[in-house]
Short mmCIF file of C-alpha atoms in Angstrom, two decimals:
data_model
loop_
_atom_site.label_atom_id
_atom_site.label_comp_id
_atom_site.label_asym_id
_atom_site.label_seq_id
_atom_site.Cartn_x
_atom_site.Cartn_y
_atom_site.Cartn_z
CA MET A 18 11.85 72.32 45.16
CA GLU A 19 10.20 75.69 44.10
CA LYS A 20 11.60 75.54 40.15
CA ASP A 21 10.90 71.58 39.99
CA LEU A 22 7.58 70.88 42.24
CA LYS A 23 4.31 70.42 40.36
CA VAL A 24 0.75 69.93 41.98
CA PHE A 25 -2.33 68.97 39.69
CA VAL A 26 -5.49 70.40 41.18
CA TYR A 27 -8.66 68.21 40.88
CA PRO A 28 -11.57 70.45 39.58
CA GLY A 29 -14.09 70.89 42.26
CA GLY A 30 -17.61 71.02 41.23
CA ASN A 31 -19.59 70.07 44.24
CA PRO A 32 -19.73 73.18 46.10
CA LYS A 33 -20.94 71.27 49.15
CA THR A 34 -17.32 69.68 48.85
CA CYS A 35 -14.81 71.81 47.78
CA TYR A 36 -13.49 75.13 47.87
CA HIS A 37 -14.60 77.84 46.37
CA SER A 38 -13.54 81.66 45.70
CA ILE A 39 -16.57 83.10 46.79
CA ASP A 40 -16.10 82.38 50.80
CA LYS A 41 -15.33 85.62 52.25
CA LYS A 42 -14.60 84.82 55.73
CA LEU A 43 -11.67 81.83 57.51
CA LYS A 44 -12.81 80.68 60.67
CA SER A 45 -10.81 79.11 63.34
CA ASN A 46 -9.74 75.42 62.43
CA TYR A 47 -10.71 76.06 58.70
CA ALA A 48 -8.54 79.71 58.46
CA SER A 49 -5.00 77.13 57.80
CA GLU A 50 -6.67 75.16 55.34
CA HIS A 51 -8.18 77.89 53.37
CA TYR A 52 -4.86 79.64 53.24
CA PHE A 53 -2.95 76.84 52.03
CA PHE A 54 -5.69 76.64 49.08
CA MET A 55 -5.47 80.40 48.36
CA ASN A 56 -1.88 80.08 48.46
CA LEU A 57 -1.55 77.19 46.60
CA ARG A 58 -3.75 78.80 43.69
CA ASN A 59 -2.12 82.04 43.92
CA GLY A 60 1.99 79.96 43.55
CA SER A 61 3.95 78.79 41.13
CA PHE A 62 3.29 74.75 42.02
CA LEU A 63 -0.04 74.69 39.91
CA THR A 64 -0.16 72.56 36.71
CA GLU A 65 -2.71 71.95 34.37
CA ASN A 66 -0.76 69.14 33.03
CA PRO A 67 -1.47 65.81 35.39
CA ASP A 68 0.91 64.01 33.76
CA GLU A 69 3.72 66.37 34.86
CA ALA A 70 2.52 66.46 38.15
CA HIS A 71 4.67 64.85 41.50
CA LEU A 72 1.76 65.27 43.35
CA PHE A 73 -2.71 65.60 43.10
CA PHE A 74 -4.29 67.75 45.41
CA ILE A 75 -8.07 66.83 46.19
CA PRO A 76 -9.99 69.74 47.17
CA LEU A 77 -11.92 68.67 50.02
CA SER A 78 -13.75 70.75 52.67
CA CYS A 79 -16.20 70.23 55.03
CA GLN A 80 -17.04 73.76 56.31
CA PRO A 81 -19.57 74.07 53.40
CA MET A 82 -21.57 71.40 55.41
CA GLU A 83 -20.41 72.30 59.04
CA ASP A 84 -23.67 73.79 59.76
CA GLN A 85 -26.54 71.17 57.84
CA ASP A 86 -28.76 69.22 59.50
CA ALA A 87 -29.14 66.43 57.52
CA LEU A 88 -29.40 62.87 56.67
CA PRO A 89 -26.87 60.60 58.81
CA ARG A 90 -23.54 59.97 57.41
CA TYR A 91 -24.67 62.56 54.73
CA LYS A 92 -21.20 64.11 55.09
CA GLU A 93 -19.71 60.87 54.40
CA MET A 94 -21.36 59.94 51.90
CA VAL A 95 -20.93 63.33 49.66
CA ILE A 96 -17.01 62.86 50.34
CA GLN A 97 -17.24 59.47 49.12
CA ASN A 98 -18.91 59.76 46.52
CA TYR A 99 -16.63 62.71 45.33
CA VAL A 100 -13.59 60.61 45.70
CA ARG A 101 -14.70 57.62 44.11
CA ALA A 102 -16.02 59.84 41.22
CA LEU A 103 -12.21 60.98 40.91
CA THR A 104 -11.05 57.77 40.70
CA ILE A 105 -13.51 56.72 37.85
CA LYS A 106 -12.64 59.61 36.14
CA TYR A 107 -9.12 59.92 36.36
CA PRO A 108 -6.17 57.13 36.03
CA TYR A 109 -3.79 58.73 38.96
CA TRP A 110 -5.63 57.42 41.82
CA ASN A 111 -5.77 53.60 40.60
CA ARG A 112 -1.91 53.96 40.00
CA THR A 113 -0.90 54.41 43.52
CA LEU A 114 -3.83 53.91 45.56
CA GLY A 115 -3.62 57.91 46.25
CA ALA A 116 0.01 57.73 47.45
CA ASP A 117 0.51 60.85 45.63
CA HIS A 118 -2.10 62.48 46.41
CA PHE A 119 -3.00 64.63 49.19
CA PHE A 120 -5.79 67.06 51.03
CA VAL A 121 -6.24 68.93 54.07
CA SER A 122 -8.08 67.88 57.10
CA CYS A 123 -8.33 70.91 60.01
CA HIS A 124 -11.63 69.80 61.94
CA GLY A 125 -13.27 67.12 63.54
CA ILE A 126 -15.64 66.85 60.58
CA GLY A 127 -13.28 66.06 58.10
CA ASN A 128 -11.76 63.43 60.28
CA ARG A 129 -15.13 61.70 60.33
CA ALA A 130 -16.04 62.43 56.90
CA THR A 131 -13.44 61.07 55.03
CA ALA A 132 -12.97 57.58 57.50
CA ALA A 133 -16.42 56.26 55.09
CA PHE A 134 -12.98 56.39 52.29
CA PRO A 135 -10.49 53.77 53.95
CA PHE A 136 -7.59 54.49 51.44
CA LEU A 137 -8.00 58.32 51.72
CA LEU A 138 -6.70 58.10 55.48
CA LYS A 139 -4.47 55.42 54.90
CA ASN A 140 -2.95 55.91 51.87
CA ALA A 141 -3.00 59.84 51.05
CA ILE A 142 -0.84 62.32 52.50
CA ARG A 143 -3.01 64.69 55.33
CA LEU A 144 -2.55 67.89 56.25
CA VAL A 145 -3.70 67.80 59.71
CA CYS A 146 -4.03 70.59 62.46
CA SER A 147 -2.54 69.96 65.68
CA PRO A 148 -2.72 66.10 65.08
CA SER A 149 -2.26 63.61 67.99
CA TYR A 150 -1.56 59.94 67.44
CA ASP A 151 -5.02 58.98 68.54
CA SER A 152 -6.84 60.60 65.63
CA ASN A 153 -5.79 58.43 62.68
CA TYR A 154 -2.64 60.49 61.97
CA ILE A 155 0.14 58.64 60.82
CA PRO A 156 3.73 60.16 61.33
CA HIS A 157 5.86 60.46 58.55
CA LYS A 158 3.05 60.35 55.69
CA ASP A 159 0.91 62.82 56.82
CA VAL A 160 1.83 66.49 57.46
CA SER A 161 1.48 68.78 60.72
CA LEU A 162 -0.58 71.95 59.65
CA PRO A 163 -0.03 74.95 62.32
CA GLN A 164 -3.52 76.55 62.84
CA ILE A 165 -3.98 80.49 62.84
CA LEU A 166 -6.37 82.86 64.02
CA GLU A 167 -9.55 83.35 62.52
CA LEU A 168 -9.98 86.57 60.13
CA SER A 169 -12.10 88.25 57.62
CA PHE A 170 -11.71 89.08 54.10
CA PRO A 171 -12.40 92.50 53.25
CA PRO A 172 -15.62 94.17 50.99
CA GLU A 173 -15.40 93.21 47.11
CA GLY A 174 -13.30 96.00 45.38
CA ASP A 175 -11.11 96.64 48.55
CA GLY A 176 -7.71 95.84 46.98
CA MET A 177 -6.28 95.76 50.63
CA TRP A 178 -5.79 92.54 52.17
CA ASN A 179 -5.86 91.70 56.00
CA ASP A 180 -2.68 90.30 57.36
CA SER A 181 -2.68 87.45 59.28
CA THR A 182 -4.31 88.25 62.90
CA MET A 183 -1.07 86.45 64.24
CA GLU A 184 1.23 89.19 62.37
CA SER A 185 -1.40 92.14 63.14
CA LEU A 186 -1.79 91.89 66.44
CA PRO A 187 1.70 92.99 68.06
CA ILE A 188 2.17 95.80 65.37
CA GLN A 189 -1.41 97.17 66.97
CA LEU A 190 0.71 97.41 70.75
CA SER A 191 2.59 100.59 71.86
CA PRO A 192 6.77 100.22 71.81
CA VAL A 193 6.86 99.38 75.34
CA GLU A 194 4.20 96.77 74.97
CA THR A 195 6.31 95.58 71.54
CA HIS A 196 9.53 95.10 73.76
CA PRO A 197 8.15 94.27 77.55
CA SER A 198 9.66 93.43 81.08
CA ARG A 199 8.77 89.79 81.32
CA THR A 200 8.10 89.69 85.03
CA LYS A 201 5.83 86.63 84.85
CA LEU A 202 6.68 83.04 84.52
CA CYS A 203 4.55 81.32 82.66
CA PHE A 204 1.07 82.22 80.60
CA TRP A 205 -1.96 80.25 79.81
CA ALA A 206 -5.65 80.67 79.38
CA GLY A 207 -8.38 78.43 78.03
CA SER A 208 -11.06 75.62 79.21
CA PRO A 209 -9.86 72.70 81.64
CA ASN A 210 -11.45 70.36 78.84
CA SER A 211 -8.30 67.69 79.60
CA GLU A 212 -6.65 65.99 82.82
CA VAL A 213 -3.55 68.29 81.98
CA ARG A 214 -5.35 71.31 81.85
CA LYS A 215 -7.28 70.43 85.08
CA ASN A 216 -3.91 69.57 86.75
CA LEU A 217 -2.57 73.08 85.60
CA ARG A 218 -5.41 74.52 87.46
CA VAL A 219 -4.76 72.51 91.03
CA HIS A 220 -1.21 73.23 90.96
CA TYR A 221 -0.97 76.90 89.28
CA LYS A 222 -4.34 78.67 89.70
CA GLY A 223 -3.83 81.83 91.89
CA LEU A 224 0.10 82.05 92.12
CA GLU A 225 1.65 85.22 91.54
CA GLU A 226 4.17 84.38 89.16
CA PHE A 227 1.88 82.40 86.82
CA GLU A 228 -0.56 84.43 84.88
CA ILE A 229 -3.42 80.69 84.51
CA HIS A 230 -6.71 81.82 83.51
CA PHE A 231 -9.23 79.20 83.45
CA VAL A 232 -12.60 80.11 80.90
CA GLU A 233 -15.04 78.15 78.96
CA ASN A 234 -15.82 77.92 75.94
CA VAL A 235 -13.80 81.13 74.47
CA LYS A 236 -12.51 81.79 71.46
CA ARG A 237 -8.70 82.31 70.78
CA ALA A 238 -9.33 85.79 69.09
CA LEU A 239 -11.21 86.69 72.11
CA VAL A 240 -8.28 85.40 74.68
CA LEU A 241 -5.57 87.48 73.01
CA ASP A 242 -7.81 90.62 72.86
CA THR A 243 -8.30 90.12 76.53
CA PHE A 244 -4.91 88.99 77.66
CA GLN A 245 -2.07 90.67 75.51
CA LYS A 246 -0.48 92.27 77.52
CA GLU A 247 -0.38 89.28 80.34
CA ILE A 248 1.10 87.30 77.05
CA HIS A 249 4.15 90.00 76.73
CA ARG A 250 5.13 90.25 80.10
CA SER A 251 5.14 86.32 80.39
CA LYS A 252 8.43 84.28 79.74
CA PHE A 253 6.66 81.22 78.82
CA CYS A 254 3.47 80.64 77.10
CA ILE A 255 2.15 77.00 78.11
CA CYS A 256 0.94 74.75 75.27
CA PRO A 257 -1.21 72.00 76.76
CA ARG A 258 -3.09 69.31 75.11
CA GLY A 259 -6.45 69.81 75.06
CA LYS A 260 -9.75 67.44 74.75
CA THR A 261 -8.51 66.57 71.19
CA GLN A 262 -5.45 68.99 70.99
CA VAL A 263 -2.45 71.27 71.94
CA GLY A 264 -4.45 74.26 72.73
CA GLY A 265 -5.29 75.01 68.93
CA VAL A 266 -3.48 77.96 67.64
CA CYS A 267 -1.61 78.17 70.85
CA LEU A 268 1.83 77.79 68.90
CA ALA A 269 1.76 80.61 66.52
CA GLU A 270 0.08 82.81 68.94
CA SER A 271 3.17 82.58 71.45
CA MET A 272 5.70 83.09 68.55
CA ALA A 273 3.74 86.00 67.30
CA PHE A 274 4.71 87.45 71.38
CA GLY A 275 7.92 86.49 71.23
CA CYS A 276 6.80 84.34 74.15
CA VAL A 277 8.78 80.47 74.57
CA PRO A 278 6.35 78.08 73.93
CA VAL A 279 5.93 75.02 76.67
CA ILE A 280 4.30 72.10 75.07
CA MET A 281 2.47 69.38 77.09
CA SER A 282 1.26 66.55 74.94
CA ASP A 283 2.12 62.94 75.27
CA TYR A 284 0.92 62.28 71.86
CA TYR A 285 1.74 65.43 69.63
CA ASP A 286 3.45 65.41 66.15
CA LEU A 287 5.59 69.01 65.99
CA PRO A 288 5.33 71.11 63.06
CA PHE A 289 8.09 70.78 60.74
CA ASN A 290 9.61 68.66 63.28
CA ASP A 291 12.02 67.08 60.23
CA ILE A 292 13.29 70.51 59.69
CA LEU A 293 13.20 72.43 62.58
CA ASP A 294 14.87 71.84 66.18
CA TRP A 295 12.01 72.56 68.66
CA ASN A 296 14.18 71.95 71.47
CA ALA A 297 16.31 75.47 70.22
CA PHE A 298 13.00 77.56 70.88
CA SER A 299 10.18 75.83 72.97
CA VAL A 300 10.31 73.22 76.45
CA ILE A 301 8.73 69.99 75.82
CA LEU A 302 7.54 68.02 78.85
CA LYS A 303 5.22 65.29 79.25
CA GLU A 304 1.74 65.54 80.68
CA HIS A 305 2.59 63.86 84.29
CA ASP A 306 5.67 66.89 84.46
CA VAL A 307 2.51 69.08 85.24
CA PRO A 308 3.96 69.39 89.39
CA ILE A 309 7.24 69.77 88.19
CA MET A 310 6.76 72.12 85.43
CA GLY A 311 6.94 75.51 87.52
CA GLU A 312 10.33 74.53 89.13
CA ILE A 313 11.63 72.90 85.25
CA LEU A 314 10.94 76.46 84.05
CA LYS A 315 12.47 78.55 86.57
CA GLY A 316 15.64 76.36 86.29
CA ILE A 317 16.27 77.17 83.19
CA PRO A 318 19.51 79.95 83.38
CA GLU A 319 18.53 83.59 81.98
CA ASP A 320 20.96 83.39 79.34
CA MET A 321 19.32 79.94 77.78
CA PHE A 322 15.70 81.32 78.15
CA GLU A 323 17.14 84.66 76.03
CA LYS A 324 18.87 82.39 73.28
CA MET A 325 15.24 80.53 73.11
CA ARG A 326 13.52 83.86 73.18
CA GLN A 327 15.42 84.91 70.12
CA ASN A 328 15.08 81.68 68.24
CA VAL A 329 11.42 82.02 68.85
CA LEU A 330 11.52 85.28 66.72
CA LYS A 331 13.65 83.86 64.42
CA VAL A 332 11.44 81.14 63.47
CA SER A 333 8.06 82.65 63.63
CA LYS A 334 8.16 83.60 60.04
CA TYR A 335 7.91 79.66 59.26
CA PHE A 336 4.29 79.95 61.13
CA LYS A 337 3.02 83.06 58.90
CA TRP A 338 0.70 83.10 56.29
CA HIS A 339 0.54 85.39 53.60
CA PHE A 340 -2.86 86.15 51.26
CA ARG A 341 0.05 85.49 48.31
CA PRO A 342 2.76 83.31 49.49
CA VAL A 343 6.42 84.97 50.74
CA LYS A 344 9.21 83.00 50.64
CA TYR A 345 9.84 80.73 53.87
CA ASP A 346 6.31 80.94 55.01
CA GLU A 347 4.00 78.82 56.48
CA PHE A 348 2.99 77.79 52.95
CA HIS A 349 6.30 77.00 51.62
CA MET A 350 6.92 75.30 54.77
CA VAL A 351 4.14 73.10 53.99
CA MET A 352 5.17 72.63 50.47
CA TYR A 353 8.42 71.80 51.15
CA GLU A 354 7.10 68.91 53.95
CA LEU A 355 4.80 67.48 50.94
CA TRP A 356 8.25 67.62 48.27
CA LYS A 357 9.76 65.27 50.61
CA ARG A 358 7.14 63.04 50.24
CA ARG A 359 6.99 63.29 46.39
CA HIS A 360 9.01 59.54 46.08
CA ILE A 361 6.36 58.07 45.12
CA ILE A 362 6.83 55.43 42.36
CA ARG A 363 5.68 56.83 38.79
CA TYR A 364 3.68 54.76 36.24
#
């Protein structure tokens, strides 16, 4: 893959539509998509010759349109006009109706805006953060893109780039906290904005073995800053389905802290599930299993838990971004998923 895969990136002339290097802050849902674009730009997969490309990247970004109070369906029209212009100017979309094209969609705005161009959702490969099957996500065509926390770029002229927040946070802990005694059964903190989360409150709030904290409208970065010690002393981290997704960056943050994730969602495509054996390093439950979740976790033998925890530490490298791509990091995992989808008939 590293030797052969080539990607052509369409030019992005509209700053309201496409990625631009002037962006200095990566925020929440947008961090993963911007990291992907930076890594693609700084990596070895790019080609300036579209005739040798296996795949074509449409550099759509809805972030510049996020705060605009514009005309009705403004975002949809901007996306639709940009993609239509590409199909007129270049012959490559029409060869496969976009089946060898891909773009990133890590926010609800992106889902709504791209819906105005049906072939974009139906045919092109989408890299989707926390996808569920009821959000136009098509398994085996689209790719699940794990989310990360927000981070800021340094000022101009500063040659030092911040690592991912997910990497830097554990380094800040003392040796005792880095190898903690896990005295609590499980941890979760977040908003009770779905039935499964409300049921967690009903069954486990206030119980001694469970670090369950219900907070409204809180950023995940604040959760980590507030509850670092609680996460480190918990054996399992619950990743329940939220209003629209599975706890945002919950999977990545639990792995960064060596906490075995407990995934509670009926409709969720696990990242890299055709590459990684999720049963080896996580517990996967149905949403209706909330009442018996505690007994299920208590029933896992200590030696099995320790093996799962060690596996979490091994696979955590696959869920990390870097400013410049590093072998086996999240960027390379995503590219491998795209490589596996390159079997489009070429004309």
